[in-house]
Amino acid sequence: MSFQLERTYGLRAQHWYQPETSLSDVAQNLFAASLPDGETQQFLDNSNKIASNFFWQTVRNLGVMILSTIYSKTDINGMTGFGNMFLFSENQFAKFLAIEKESWNSTDKKVLDLGAGNGDITEHMRPFFEHVYATELSSKMRNRLSWKGYNVLSALEWAETDVKFDLVTAFNLLDRHYSPGKLLNDLWNVARRSNCNVIVSLVLPVSHYVEFNPNGRSTRPDNYLNVAGRTYADHVHHMIVNVFKPANFEVLRWTRLPYLCEGDMNNSAYYLPDAIFLLKPIEPESPSSTITQETTSVSQESTSHASHTDL
């Protein structure tokens, strides 16, 4: 299947599924390699067709230019259908969760996808869960999620729901959240109550950017993830040791996947390196153990400048 990745229109695919530098022993022992597949290539092929359509790209650019005077980039994508994303295929998702597709029964199973955007990534989980719940702060994206048939929960009050889930996911949200410490704490509480695992993904090295902040207009979070170093491998290690462990999560395994976005006149597609972590909630070492400011605080000087806004 690797030959297909030669048709990625200039993207450096050989590093999509393996870290470029050596991992720590902790990270290496938990690493579960993913492989490219046909669904990934299909997304790239479709993206290339869209990017190569001069008329469509001209209409798109004019529309974005006009709408950007009123709406955010996320709202514009929600209204127009621009900027579709791809993270994993159905088969890659099943492999990561060790799901046997032939014997899997989705009846009554529930998944909650936080910050689901327009539901592109969520859709690849749909075959495994009868009930799909989602949250999203963008009103335009929420409309798309409802149109697709998802049960949309409040983005600010989802942790108070009585629904028990079989899986909770937060794809590329932790570094975009106004309070990463609160998100981790809410994830732990809901996962523990539901007795389920959590999937968290984010682009590494970490670079915080908050588009929707209920506490004001700042694009900075209330606190920063406690990571150090400047490489993908550095931040994987610190996410496991300095972020998830203090938040009372055990990392069962993690993998690397390309976070892809539809292209434009300049590029056939855009790529960022994602790390996907499968987490299990564990009991705190002491009853008073909580996520502290120190746990999630780090200077921005140690982080890379790559971000979702680069897509």
PDB file of N, CA, C and O in Angstrom, residues 32 34 90-105 109 128-129 167 197 199 252-253 255 278:
ATOM      1  N   ALA A  32       1.899   2.333  18.975  1.00  0.00           N
ATOM      2  CA  ALA A  32       1.261   1.350  18.094  1.00  0.00           C
ATOM      3  C   ALA A  32       1.202   1.951  16.698  1.00  0.00           C
ATOM      4  O   ALA A  32       0.403   2.855  16.440  1.00  0.00           O
ATOM      5  N   SER A  34       0.494   2.951  12.987  1.00  0.00           N
ATOM      6  CA  SER A  34      -0.611   2.884  12.035  1.00  0.00           C
ATOM      7  C   SER A  34      -0.044   2.804  10.625  1.00  0.00           C
ATOM      8  O   SER A  34       1.127   3.127  10.387  1.00  0.00           O
ATOM      9  N   GLU A  90     -11.962   4.295   8.741  1.00  0.00           N
ATOM     10  CA  GLU A  90     -12.734   3.354   9.560  1.00  0.00           C
ATOM     11  C   GLU A  90     -11.858   2.198  10.026  1.00  0.00           C
ATOM     12  O   GLU A  90     -11.908   1.784  11.189  1.00  0.00           O
ATOM     13  N   ASN A  91     -11.026   1.683   9.129  1.00  0.00           N
ATOM     14  CA  ASN A  91     -10.156   0.563   9.490  1.00  0.00           C
ATOM     15  C   ASN A  91      -9.063   0.976  10.467  1.00  0.00           C
ATOM     16  O   ASN A  91      -8.714   0.210  11.376  1.00  0.00           O
ATOM     17  N   GLN A  92      -8.494   2.154  10.299  1.00  0.00           N
ATOM     18  CA  GLN A  92      -7.474   2.624  11.225  1.00  0.00           C
ATOM     19  C   GLN A  92      -8.049   2.823  12.623  1.00  0.00           C
ATOM     20  O   GLN A  92      -7.409   2.511  13.626  1.00  0.00           O
ATOM     21  N   PHE A  93      -9.278   3.331  12.687  1.00  0.00           N
ATOM     22  CA  PHE A  93      -9.944   3.522  13.969  1.00  0.00           C
ATOM     23  C   PHE A  93     -10.179   2.181  14.652  1.00  0.00           C
ATOM     24  O   PHE A  93      -9.923   2.023  15.852  1.00  0.00           O
ATOM     25  N   ALA A  94     -10.661   1.207  13.896  1.00  0.00           N
ATOM     26  CA  ALA A  94     -10.932  -0.113  14.463  1.00  0.00           C
ATOM     27  C   ALA A  94      -9.645  -0.763  14.966  1.00  0.00           C
ATOM     28  O   ALA A  94      -9.617  -1.359  16.052  1.00  0.00           O
ATOM     29  N   LYS A  95      -8.572  -0.638  14.208  1.00  0.00           N
ATOM     30  CA  LYS A  95      -7.302  -1.225  14.618  1.00  0.00           C
ATOM     31  C   LYS A  95      -6.791  -0.580  15.898  1.00  0.00           C
ATOM     32  O   LYS A  95      -6.307  -1.268  16.808  1.00  0.00           O
ATOM     33  N   PHE A  96      -6.901   0.733  15.991  1.00  0.00           N
ATOM     34  CA  PHE A  96      -6.397   1.443  17.160  1.00  0.00           C
ATOM     35  C   PHE A  96      -7.134   1.021  18.430  1.00  0.00           C
ATOM     36  O   PHE A  96      -6.549   0.917  19.502  1.00  0.00           O
ATOM     37  N   LEU A  97      -8.431   0.761  18.302  1.00  0.00           N
ATOM     38  CA  LEU A  97      -9.228   0.348  19.456  1.00  0.00           C
ATOM     39  C   LEU A  97      -9.303  -1.172  19.607  1.00  0.00           C
ATOM     40  O   LEU A  97      -9.994  -1.666  20.491  1.00  0.00           O
ATOM     41  N   ALA A  98      -8.600  -1.898  18.751  1.00  0.00           N
ATOM     42  CA  ALA A  98      -8.600  -3.366  18.783  1.00  0.00           C
ATOM     43  C   ALA A  98     -10.017  -3.915  18.627  1.00  0.00           C
ATOM     44  O   ALA A  98     -10.422  -4.855  19.314  1.00  0.00           O
ATOM     45  N   ILE A  99     -10.767  -3.334  17.697  1.00  0.00           N
ATOM     46  CA  ILE A  99     -12.133  -3.764  17.407  1.00  0.00           C
ATOM     47  C   ILE A  99     -12.120  -4.798  16.283  1.00  0.00           C
ATOM     48  O   ILE A  99     -11.523  -4.572  15.228  1.00  0.00           O
ATOM     49  N   GLU A 100     -12.760  -5.912  16.514  1.00  0.00           N
ATOM     50  CA  GLU A 100     -12.971  -6.911  15.469  1.00  0.00           C
ATOM     51  C   GLU A 100     -14.267  -6.557  14.743  1.00  0.00           C
ATOM     52  O   GLU A 100     -15.363  -6.764  15.262  1.00  0.00           O
ATOM     53  N   LYS A 101     -14.155  -6.012  13.555  1.00  0.00           N
ATOM     54  CA  LYS A 101     -15.320  -5.481  12.865  1.00  0.00           C
ATOM     55  C   LYS A 101     -16.372  -6.544  12.587  1.00  0.00           C
ATOM     56  O   LYS A 101     -17.580  -6.266  12.620  1.00  0.00           O
ATOM     57  N   GLU A 102     -15.935  -7.773  12.320  1.00  0.00           N
ATOM     58  CA  GLU A 102     -16.887  -8.828  11.983  1.00  0.00           C
ATOM     59  C   GLU A 102     -17.787  -9.193  13.155  1.00  0.00           C
ATOM     60  O   GLU A 102     -18.945  -9.575  12.967  1.00  0.00           O
ATOM     61  N   SER A 103     -17.274  -9.097  14.366  1.00  0.00           N
ATOM     62  CA  SER A 103     -18.057  -9.504  15.534  1.00  0.00           C
ATOM     63  C   SER A 103     -18.564  -8.322  16.364  1.00  0.00           C
ATOM     64  O   SER A 103     -19.282  -8.515  17.342  1.00  0.00           O
ATOM     65  N   TRP A 104     -18.210  -7.122  15.978  1.00  0.00           N
ATOM     66  CA  TRP A 104     -18.589  -5.941  16.756  1.00  0.00           C
ATOM     67  C   TRP A 104     -20.076  -5.661  16.620  1.00  0.00           C
ATOM     68  O   TRP A 104     -20.638  -5.684  15.530  1.00  0.00           O
ATOM     69  N   ASN A 105     -20.736  -5.394  17.755  1.00  0.00           N
ATOM     70  CA  ASN A 105     -22.158  -5.069  17.765  1.00  0.00           C
ATOM     71  C   ASN A 105     -22.322  -3.631  18.253  1.00  0.00           C
ATOM     72  O   ASN A 105     -22.014  -3.318  19.396  1.00  0.00           O
ATOM     73  N   LYS A 109     -24.602   1.196  21.752  1.00  0.00           N
ATOM     74  CA  LYS A 109     -23.315   1.796  22.107  1.00  0.00           C
ATOM     75  C   LYS A 109     -23.345   3.290  21.815  1.00  0.00           C
ATOM     76  O   LYS A 109     -23.918   3.742  20.814  1.00  0.00           O
ATOM     77  N   PHE A 128     -19.527   2.136  14.393  1.00  0.00           N
ATOM     78  CA  PHE A 128     -19.266   1.360  15.605  1.00  0.00           C
ATOM     79  C   PHE A 128     -20.169   1.738  16.772  1.00  0.00           C
ATOM     80  O   PHE A 128     -20.114   1.101  17.825  1.00  0.00           O
ATOM     81  N   PHE A 129     -21.009   2.771  16.586  1.00  0.00           N
ATOM     82  CA  PHE A 129     -21.849   3.254  17.681  1.00  0.00           C
ATOM     83  C   PHE A 129     -23.239   3.593  17.153  1.00  0.00           C
ATOM     84  O   PHE A 129     -23.373   4.350  16.185  1.00  0.00           O
ATOM     85  N   LEU A 167     -17.397   5.475  24.802  1.00  0.00           N
ATOM     86  CA  LEU A 167     -16.141   6.113  24.413  1.00  0.00           C
ATOM     87  C   LEU A 167     -16.376   7.616  24.365  1.00  0.00           C
ATOM     88  O   LEU A 167     -17.442   8.076  23.940  1.00  0.00           O
ATOM     89  N   ASN A 197     -13.163   4.410  28.067  1.00  0.00           N
ATOM     90  CA  ASN A 197     -11.885   5.021  27.699  1.00  0.00           C
ATOM     91  C   ASN A 197     -12.102   6.347  26.989  1.00  0.00           C
ATOM     92  O   ASN A 197     -13.224   6.692  26.591  1.00  0.00           O
ATOM     93  N   ILE A 199     -10.243   9.004  23.944  1.00  0.00           N
ATOM     94  CA  ILE A 199      -9.230   9.255  22.923  1.00  0.00           C
ATOM     95  C   ILE A 199      -8.991  10.757  22.850  1.00  0.00           C
ATOM     96  O   ILE A 199      -9.940  11.543  22.706  1.00  0.00           O
ATOM     97  N   LEU A 252      -2.902   3.879  27.389  1.00  0.00           N
ATOM     98  CA  LEU A 252      -2.886   2.479  26.976  1.00  0.00           C
ATOM     99  C   LEU A 252      -2.015   2.291  25.738  1.00  0.00           C
ATOM    100  O   LEU A 252      -1.274   1.315  25.631  1.00  0.00           O
ATOM    101  N   ARG A 253      -2.120   3.207  24.800  1.00  0.00           N
ATOM    102  CA  ARG A 253      -1.276   3.212  23.608  1.00  0.00           C
ATOM    103  C   ARG A 253      -1.493   4.539  22.884  1.00  0.00           C
ATOM    104  O   ARG A 253      -2.432   5.270  23.142  1.00  0.00           O
ATOM    105  N   THR A 255      -0.647   6.513  18.766  1.00  0.00           N
ATOM    106  CA  THR A 255      -0.193   6.334  17.395  1.00  0.00           C
ATOM    107  C   THR A 255      -0.027   7.689  16.742  1.00  0.00           C
ATOM    108  O   THR A 255      -0.443   8.724  17.286  1.00  0.00           O
ATOM    109  N   LEU A 278      -4.876   6.796  23.463  1.00  0.00           N
ATOM    110  CA  LEU A 278      -5.991   6.068  24.064  1.00  0.00           C
ATOM    111  C   LEU A 278      -5.765   6.055  25.569  1.00  0.00           C
ATOM    112  O   LEU A 278      -4.754   5.527  26.053  1.00  0.00           O
TER     113      LEU A 278
END
